[in-house]
Amino acid sequence: MAKKPLNFIEQKIEADLASGKNNGRILTRFPPEPNGYLHIGHAKAICVSFGLASKYGGITNLRFDDTNPEKESVEYVDAIRRDVSWLGFEWKGGEYYTSDYFGQLYAFAQQLIAQGQAYIDDQSPEEMAAQKGAPGVSGTASPFRDRSIEENQRLFEEMKEGKHAEGTCVLRARIDMAHDNMLLRDPVIYRIKFIEHHRTGSEWVIYPMYDFAHGQSDSMEGITHSLCSLEFENHRPLYNWFIEALGIFPSEQTEFARLNLNYTIMSKRKLLRLVEENAVDGWDDPRMPTISGLRRRGYTPEAIREFAERVGVAKRNNTIDVGLLEWALRDDLNRRAPRAMAVLNPIKLIVLNVAEGEVEWLQTDNNPEDPEAGSRELPFGRELWMEAEDFRVDVNKKWFRLAPGRTVRLKSAYIVEYVNHKEDENGQVTEVHVNRVANSKSGEDTSGVKAKGTLHWVATSHAVEAEVRLYDRLFLSEDPEGGEDANFMNNLNPESLQVLSGCQLEPSLGEAPVGTVYQFTRLGYFTVDSKYSKPENLVFNRAVTLKDGWKG
RNA sequence: UCCCCGAUGGUGUAAUGGUAACACACCGGUUUUUGGUGCCGUUAUUCCAGGUUCGAGUCCUGGUCGGGGAACCA
């Protein structure tokens, strides 16, 4: 048995386990800021943090990193909880909020002040920026850097009590104004904001910055492996500095490359703009890369997890082909999705030698890939719907479908041969007339007639009408965020949504429940739209097409 | 200009000093009552230059290219 290769984080965890670090305890966390909806990039991070913990017998905390009340809300908290849990993960370590630690974080700040490692700076952001220096050029000290501990204690207390106006002063860590890493040049760790927090209300008017909250939160929870994306590499020295200065449990941060997908944007800010400017139908628009959008589109948690697995974990920047995501969905659904017949662009197919009014119920497999899936019955009769593109007048030898002189099999029914067809005044074919070949019934065919093509069909007498929405990629270019803060809004694919009405479905689809994804034979995978579908007005979304090997 | 990180087929990911492999994509064949699926096969890879070594994708030195880094954002 070949051992599956380990990624670099797994190797590190195994080394930690081998050395007895933390007594073999593994605790990770997933720490989203509740300021937007989770997307496929987060899905990878979720799979990594939850997946690794569970692989090594550990558990995971869900922590809402809510230190900036300006952009956060309970709507986002709820959506995040729903999405993580839909993906199939449980936060067995518990659910936490950084805001629950505001008291402790305040005490940590007091400790730093008492140790002479933090001070109140009364300067403007501009003044402070000017003193930062530049890469390669060391900064200069703030005139307030050497305030007495007592004065700092008094001022910090006053900040907390709301005695200072927003923007008039901040608390800074006292580290090194000449450090090579700009983040260690006395970073701001507390600022004043007279803003209601979605959880703490108006209890606090000072809020810790990310760098002063994250590591300590990890530490307080006893997180052993704090996994995050590459952009936080520069923050690790600060993360460690605070832990050391405070003398608290040393959680350890490890960074890995975040997911990038071509033809997709992943920035929450930009996704928010799509929503706000109504370029899409909300965060859960089926074209959005959000978890909720993918769910509404027909993606399964299994497919997303498999995708995350295939993408791997490493430190180099990457751009994954969206095709891999689609492959993961097809791979999952091919095995599991019940098959159904649906005609999206219907024209009539009349079987001349079948009596009018005659209805025959034919048996068909629910899923040829899965014998356990059983079978169902399809009504067959003289008048059927067929796909307009399955008939052509002028064809070559590579055409397997219906055409003058051609013979095809109707899936799970009979072989039929062309007789004639009708066109309207524009030359559009409206009806195709065929004859059924004797003794050609599916499963008991003794006719000896061979048909190259197999078509899907629906009996007009029992058909259920529906609207079907076809989706294509939201953006035209492979890299919509392209280099600069590009004009991704000008890069939208005008044909990303195509709405088809009057589609004709087999009767069983009339009761299709939300959440079940079907394979429409020969077309792709479709699911009931959870937002707009009504029993009297069915709406289906296409999740992904079938792979099309025909290069006619 | 300074600091940090990275570089392996088209795209990702492995190989932990010893035959460069796996997946997806592509192309071809085969099977098939879905032009789907399955099965078989082809194509194609170590950024550059030195060095260490019996042996380097891997270690060392230098370079090149790419990413990140200055917020009272996370």
GROMACS .gro file of C-alpha atoms in nm, chain A residues 31-356:
model
  326
   31PRO     CA    1  -1.133   3.246   1.247
   32PRO     CA    2  -1.343   3.436   0.993
   33GLU     CA    3  -1.430   3.800   1.034
   34PRO     CA    4  -1.809   3.822   1.005
   35ASN     CA    5  -1.800   4.091   0.740
   36GLY     CA    6  -1.909   3.892   0.437
   37TYR     CA    7  -2.010   3.552   0.311
   38LEU     CA    8  -1.772   3.261   0.294
   39HIS     CA    9  -1.645   3.165  -0.049
   40ILE     CA   10  -1.468   2.871  -0.209
   41GLY     CA   11  -1.134   3.008  -0.088
   42HIS     CA   12  -1.257   2.988   0.268
   43ALA     CA   13  -1.381   2.639   0.194
   44LYS     CA   14  -1.022   2.533   0.134
   45ALA     CA   15  -0.911   2.696   0.458
   46ILE     CA   16  -1.196   2.526   0.641
   47CYS     CA   17  -1.107   2.188   0.496
   48VAL     CA   18  -0.745   2.240   0.595
   49SER     CA   19  -0.806   2.349   0.954
   50PHE     CA   20  -1.090   2.111   1.031
   51GLY     CA   21  -0.952   1.830   0.816
   52LEU     CA   22  -0.604   1.830   0.965
   53ALA     CA   23  -0.731   1.839   1.321
   54SER     CA   24  -0.964   1.549   1.268
   55LYS     CA   25  -0.700   1.351   1.082
   56TYR     CA   26  -0.476   1.370   1.387
   57GLY     CA   27  -0.739   1.313   1.650
   58GLY     CA   28  -0.785   1.680   1.731
   59ILE     CA   29  -1.074   1.922   1.718
   60THR     CA   30  -1.141   2.268   1.586
   61ASN     CA   31  -1.282   2.592   1.720
   62LEU     CA   32  -1.495   2.830   1.521
   63ARG     CA   33  -1.400   3.181   1.620
   64PHE     CA   34  -1.553   3.498   1.487
   65ASP     CA   35  -1.279   3.756   1.466
   66ASP     CA   36  -1.502   4.052   1.537
   67THR     CA   37  -1.266   4.329   1.642
   68ASN     CA   38  -1.387   4.586   1.392
   69PRO     CA   39  -1.756   4.661   1.447
   70GLU     CA   40  -1.769   4.886   1.144
   71LYS     CA   41  -1.815   4.610   0.889
   72GLU     CA   42  -1.949   4.322   1.092
   73SER     CA   43  -2.300   4.194   1.152
   74VAL     CA   44  -2.501   3.901   1.281
   75GLU     CA   45  -2.629   3.833   0.930
   76TYR     CA   46  -2.275   3.733   0.841
   77VAL     CA   47  -2.226   3.535   1.160
   78ASP     CA   48  -2.535   3.330   1.083
   79ALA     CA   49  -2.437   3.275   0.721
   80ILE     CA   50  -2.090   3.159   0.823
   81ARG     CA   51  -2.224   2.913   1.078
   82ARG     CA   52  -2.464   2.773   0.820
   83ASP     CA   53  -2.198   2.739   0.552
   84VAL     CA   54  -1.935   2.571   0.768
   85SER     CA   55  -2.187   2.326   0.893
   86TRP     CA   56  -2.327   2.260   0.545
   87LEU     CA   57  -1.976   2.177   0.432
   88GLY     CA   58  -1.989   1.898   0.686
   89PHE     CA   59  -1.775   2.029   0.970
   90GLU     CA   60  -1.854   2.057   1.339
   91TRP     CA   61  -1.668   2.299   1.563
   92LYS     CA   62  -1.628   2.046   1.839
   93GLY     CA   63  -1.386   2.273   2.020
   94GLY     CA   64  -1.659   2.531   2.058
   95GLU     CA   65  -1.782   2.857   1.915
   96TYR     CA   66  -1.600   3.171   2.022
   97TYR     CA   67  -1.596   3.541   1.954
   98THR     CA   68  -1.292   3.759   1.987
   99SER     CA   69  -1.530   4.013   2.135
  100ASP     CA   70  -1.578   3.776   2.429
  101TYR     CA   71  -1.213   3.839   2.507
  102PHE     CA   72  -1.229   4.218   2.511
  103GLY     CA   73  -1.194   4.218   2.890
  104GLN     CA   74  -0.894   3.989   2.891
  105LEU     CA   75  -0.738   4.169   2.596
  106TYR     CA   76  -0.775   4.495   2.786
  107ALA     CA   77  -0.595   4.336   3.080
  108PHE     CA   78  -0.318   4.218   2.846
  109ALA     CA   79  -0.278   4.574   2.724
  110GLN     CA   80  -0.254   4.695   3.082
  111GLN     CA   81   0.013   4.434   3.144
  112LEU     CA   82   0.214   4.556   2.849
  113ILE     CA   83   0.186   4.914   2.973
  114ALA     CA   84   0.297   4.807   3.318
  115GLN     CA   85   0.596   4.633   3.163
  116GLY     CA   86   0.687   4.950   2.979
  117GLN     CA   87   0.605   4.784   2.648
  118ALA     CA   88   0.315   4.998   2.535
  119TYR     CA   89   0.234   5.366   2.529
  120ILE     CA   90  -0.038   5.607   2.437
  121ASP     CA   91   0.036   5.812   2.129
  122ASP     CA   92  -0.157   6.136   2.081
  123GLN     CA   93  -0.045   6.198   1.727
  124SER     CA   94  -0.250   6.193   1.410
  125PRO     CA   95  -0.230   5.896   1.175
  126GLU     CA   96  -0.039   6.115   0.931
  127GLU     CA   97   0.224   6.207   1.187
  128MET     CA   98   0.266   5.848   1.286
  129ALA     CA   99   0.295   5.736   0.926
  130ALA     CA  100   0.566   5.991   0.864
  131GLN     CA  101   0.766   5.849   1.154
  132LYS     CA  102   0.734   5.494   1.031
  133GLY     CA  103   1.025   5.538   0.795
  134ALA     CA  104   1.029   5.318   0.488
  135PRO     CA  105   1.156   4.977   0.386
  136GLY     CA  106   1.529   5.007   0.435
  137VAL     CA  107   1.495   5.338   0.615
  138SER     CA  108   1.444   5.324   0.986
  139GLY     CA  109   1.170   5.517   1.155
  140THR     CA  110   1.188   5.775   1.427
  141ALA     CA  111   1.043   5.770   1.774
  142SER     CA  112   0.717   5.930   1.860
  143PRO     CA  113   0.748   6.220   2.103
  144PHE     CA  114   0.513   6.024   2.329
  145ARG     CA  115   0.718   5.706   2.323
  146ASP     CA  116   0.872   5.770   2.663
  147ARG     CA  117   0.567   5.866   2.861
  148SER     CA  118   0.572   5.733   3.212
  149ILE     CA  119   0.400   5.407   3.290
  150GLU     CA  120   0.166   5.588   3.527
  151GLU     CA  121   0.063   5.840   3.264
  152ASN     CA  122   0.005   5.564   3.009
  153GLN     CA  123  -0.205   5.374   3.261
  154ARG     CA  124  -0.416   5.679   3.333
  155LEU     CA  125  -0.463   5.768   2.965
  156PHE     CA  126  -0.551   5.412   2.864
  157GLU     CA  127  -0.809   5.401   3.140
  158GLU     CA  128  -0.952   5.729   3.010
  159MET     CA  129  -0.964   5.592   2.655
  160LYS     CA  130  -1.166   5.299   2.779
  161GLU     CA  131  -1.401   5.531   2.964
  162GLY     CA  132  -1.469   5.727   2.651
  163LYS     CA  133  -1.297   6.042   2.768
  164HIS     CA  134  -1.102   6.080   2.447
  165ALA     CA  135  -1.249   6.147   2.107
  166GLU     CA  136  -1.215   5.905   1.819
  167GLY     CA  137  -0.885   5.952   1.640
  168THR     CA  138  -0.718   6.155   1.912
  169CYS     CA  139  -0.501   5.883   2.056
  170VAL     CA  140  -0.412   5.515   2.029
  171LEU     CA  141  -0.226   5.255   2.226
  172ARG     CA  142   0.094   5.138   2.062
  173ALA     CA  143   0.328   4.851   2.139
  174ARG     CA  144   0.677   4.972   2.214
  175ILE     CA  145   0.899   4.750   2.003
  176ASP     CA  146   1.156   4.884   1.758
  177MET     CA  147   1.119   5.181   1.525
  178ALA     CA  148   1.411   5.056   1.317
  179HIS     CA  149   1.294   4.699   1.269
  180ASP     CA  150   1.335   4.547   0.920
  181ASN     CA  151   0.979   4.427   0.946
  182MET     CA  152   0.768   4.739   0.928
  183LEU     CA  153   0.494   4.575   1.131
  184LEU     CA  154   0.716   4.579   1.437
  185ARG     CA  155   0.775   4.955   1.425
  186ASP     CA  156   0.553   5.022   1.725
  187PRO     CA  157   0.223   4.896   1.585
  188VAL     CA  158  -0.109   5.042   1.696
  189ILE     CA  159  -0.284   4.787   1.914
  190TYR     CA  160  -0.592   4.972   2.041
  191ARG     CA  161  -0.800   5.240   1.877
  192ILE     CA  162  -1.110   5.435   1.974
  193LYS     CA  163  -1.438   5.373   1.793
  194PHE     CA  164  -1.769   5.499   1.920
  195ILE     CA  165  -1.955   5.235   1.724
  196GLU     CA  166  -2.213   4.979   1.832
  197HIS     CA  167  -2.072   4.631   1.820
  198HIS     CA  168  -2.308   4.356   1.706
  199ARG     CA  169  -2.239   4.163   2.024
  200THR     CA  170  -2.101   4.397   2.287
  201GLY     CA  171  -2.323   4.690   2.197
  202SER     CA  172  -2.185   5.009   2.343
  203GLU     CA  173  -1.994   4.843   2.624
  204TRP     CA  174  -1.662   4.919   2.461
  205VAL     CA  175  -1.539   5.226   2.281
  206ILE     CA  176  -1.186   5.096   2.234
  207TYR     CA  177  -1.120   4.797   2.016
  208PRO     CA  178  -0.805   4.587   1.977
  209MET     CA  179  -0.638   4.561   1.638
  210TYR     CA  180  -0.605   4.227   1.464
  211ASP     CA  181  -0.244   4.178   1.567
  212PHE     CA  182  -0.321   4.236   1.932
  213ALA     CA  183  -0.622   4.006   1.929
  214HIS     CA  184  -0.546   3.710   1.712
  215GLY     CA  185  -0.246   3.550   1.874
  216GLN     CA  186  -0.379   3.607   2.223
  217SER     CA  187  -0.715   3.457   2.128
  218ASP     CA  188  -0.538   3.154   1.988
  219SER     CA  189  -0.335   3.133   2.305
  220MET     CA  190  -0.630   3.167   2.541
  221GLU     CA  191  -0.810   2.889   2.360
  222GLY     CA  192  -0.498   2.675   2.369
  223ILE     CA  193  -0.480   2.650   1.992
  224THR     CA  194  -0.182   2.434   1.904
  225HIS     CA  195  -0.171   2.492   1.529
  226SER     CA  196  -0.291   2.825   1.402
  227LEU     CA  197  -0.318   2.789   1.027
  228CYS     CA  198  -0.363   3.091   0.804
  229SER     CA  199  -0.281   3.221   0.462
  230LEU     CA  200   0.052   3.346   0.332
  231GLU     CA  201  -0.037   3.712   0.365
  232PHE     CA  202   0.006   3.678   0.741
  233GLU     CA  203   0.366   3.559   0.720
  234ASN     CA  204   0.489   3.907   0.799
  235HIS     CA  205   0.267   3.911   1.104
  236ARG     CA  206   0.413   3.600   1.264
  237PRO     CA  207   0.699   3.781   1.439
  238LEU     CA  208   0.444   4.015   1.596
  239TYR     CA  209   0.217   3.725   1.684
  240ASN     CA  210   0.509   3.565   1.866
  241TRP     CA  211   0.625   3.892   2.022
  242PHE     CA  212   0.295   3.947   2.202
  243ILE     CA  213   0.276   3.590   2.323
  244GLU     CA  214   0.625   3.614   2.461
  245ALA     CA  215   0.582   3.958   2.614
  246LEU     CA  216   0.267   3.842   2.791
  247GLY     CA  217   0.411   3.506   2.887
  248ILE     CA  218   0.110   3.310   2.768
  249PHE     CA  219   0.058   2.976   2.596
  250PRO     CA  220   0.259   2.967   2.274
  251SER     CA  221   0.024   2.887   1.991
  252GLU     CA  222   0.213   2.848   1.669
  253GLN     CA  223   0.118   3.006   1.339
  254THR     CA  224   0.179   2.829   1.009
  255GLU     CA  225   0.094   2.985   0.676
  256PHE     CA  226  -0.012   2.821   0.352
  257ALA     CA  227  -0.113   2.951   0.011
  258ARG     CA  228  -0.471   3.056  -0.029
  259LEU     CA  229  -0.682   2.932  -0.316
  260ASN     CA  230  -0.711   3.128  -0.637
  261LEU     CA  231  -0.944   3.025  -0.917
  262ASN     CA  232  -0.932   3.151  -1.271
  263TYR     CA  233  -1.237   3.333  -1.410
  264THR     CA  234  -1.327   3.409  -1.050
  265ILE     CA  235  -1.280   3.687  -0.799
  266MET     CA  236  -1.222   3.600  -0.439
  267SER     CA  237  -1.203   3.933  -0.262
  268LYS     CA  238  -1.487   3.986  -0.016
  269ARG     CA  239  -1.480   4.354  -0.091
  270LYS     CA  240  -1.533   4.296  -0.462
  271LEU     CA  241  -1.794   4.028  -0.409
  272LEU     CA  242  -1.977   4.277  -0.190
  273ARG     CA  243  -1.967   4.525  -0.474
  274LEU     CA  244  -2.124   4.273  -0.712
  275VAL     CA  245  -2.404   4.233  -0.461
  276GLU     CA  246  -2.450   4.601  -0.386
  277GLU     CA  247  -2.453   4.703  -0.750
  278ASN     CA  248  -2.694   4.424  -0.837
  279ALA     CA  249  -2.460   4.264  -1.084
  280VAL     CA  250  -2.577   3.940  -0.926
  281ASP     CA  251  -2.883   3.826  -0.736
  282GLY     CA  252  -2.735   3.847  -0.387
  283TRP     CA  253  -2.454   3.665  -0.210
  284ASP     CA  254  -2.613   3.333  -0.300
  285ASP     CA  255  -2.647   3.399  -0.671
  286PRO     CA  256  -2.557   3.066  -0.833
  287ARG     CA  257  -2.279   3.235  -1.027
  288MET     CA  258  -2.108   3.357  -0.711
  289PRO     CA  259  -1.806   3.168  -0.576
  290THR     CA  260  -1.963   3.186  -0.231
  291ILE     CA  261  -2.049   2.867  -0.047
  292SER     CA  262  -2.412   2.975  -0.047
  293GLY     CA  263  -2.399   3.044  -0.420
  294LEU     CA  264  -2.243   2.708  -0.493
  295ARG     CA  265  -2.503   2.541  -0.275
  296ARG     CA  266  -2.788   2.710  -0.460
  297ARG     CA  267  -2.623   2.622  -0.787
  298GLY     CA  268  -2.627   2.251  -0.704
  299TYR     CA  269  -2.278   2.191  -0.571
  300THR     CA  270  -2.248   1.926  -0.302
  301PRO     CA  271  -2.033   1.948   0.013
  302GLU     CA  272  -1.868   1.624  -0.094
  303ALA     CA  273  -1.758   1.775  -0.424
  304ILE     CA  274  -1.619   2.084  -0.255
  305ARG     CA  275  -1.429   1.878  -0.002
  306GLU     CA  276  -1.288   1.657  -0.275
  307PHE     CA  277  -1.187   1.968  -0.466
  308ALA     CA  278  -1.006   2.107  -0.162
  309GLU     CA  279  -0.827   1.775  -0.128
  310ARG     CA  280  -0.714   1.776  -0.490
  311VAL     CA  281  -0.594   2.132  -0.474
  312GLY     CA  282  -0.341   2.044  -0.207
  313VAL     CA  283  -0.164   2.253   0.051
  314ALA     CA  284   0.165   2.428  -0.015
  315LYS     CA  285   0.330   2.765   0.018
  316ARG     CA  286   0.351   2.879  -0.338
  317ASN     CA  287   0.092   3.100  -0.499
  318ASN     CA  288  -0.136   2.913  -0.730
  319THR     CA  289  -0.424   2.956  -0.969
  320ILE     CA  290  -0.648   2.657  -1.000
  321ASP     CA  291  -0.850   2.595  -1.313
  322VAL     CA  292  -1.223   2.619  -1.238
  323GLY     CA  293  -1.243   2.307  -1.450
  324LEU     CA  294  -1.109   2.113  -1.154
  325LEU     CA  295  -1.398   2.233  -0.939
  326GLU     CA  296  -1.642   2.128  -1.210
  327TRP     CA  297  -1.470   1.794  -1.244
  328ALA     CA  298  -1.509   1.734  -0.870
  329LEU     CA  299  -1.880   1.800  -0.894
  330ARG     CA  300  -1.932   1.573  -1.195
  331ASP     CA  301  -1.728   1.303  -1.031
  332ASP     CA  302  -1.949   1.311  -0.723
  333LEU     CA  303  -2.279   1.352  -0.901
  334ASN     CA  304  -2.213   1.093  -1.167
  335ARG     CA  305  -2.208   0.835  -0.892
  336ARG     CA  306  -2.499   0.968  -0.691
  337ALA     CA  307  -2.738   1.182  -0.891
  338PRO     CA  308  -3.068   1.032  -1.001
  339ARG     CA  309  -3.121   1.060  -1.375
  340ALA     CA  310  -3.422   1.227  -1.527
  341MET     CA  311  -3.542   1.329  -1.870
  342ALA     CA  312  -3.586   1.694  -1.951
  343VAL     CA  313  -3.619   1.875  -2.280
  344LEU     CA  314  -3.494   2.230  -2.261
  345ASN     CA  315  -3.570   2.355  -2.612
  346PRO     CA  316  -3.869   2.144  -2.705
  347ILE     CA  317  -4.008   2.065  -3.047
  348LYS     CA  318  -4.267   1.798  -3.116
  349LEU     CA  319  -4.178   1.446  -3.210
  350ILE     CA  320  -4.476   1.250  -3.345
  351VAL     CA  321  -4.454   0.874  -3.359
  352LEU     CA  322  -4.698   0.810  -3.644
  353ASN     CA  323  -4.750   0.442  -3.584
  354VAL     CA  324  -4.846   0.479  -3.222
  355ALA     CA  325  -5.217   0.520  -3.160
  356GLU     CA  326  -5.346   0.853  -3.039
   0.00000   0.00000   0.00000
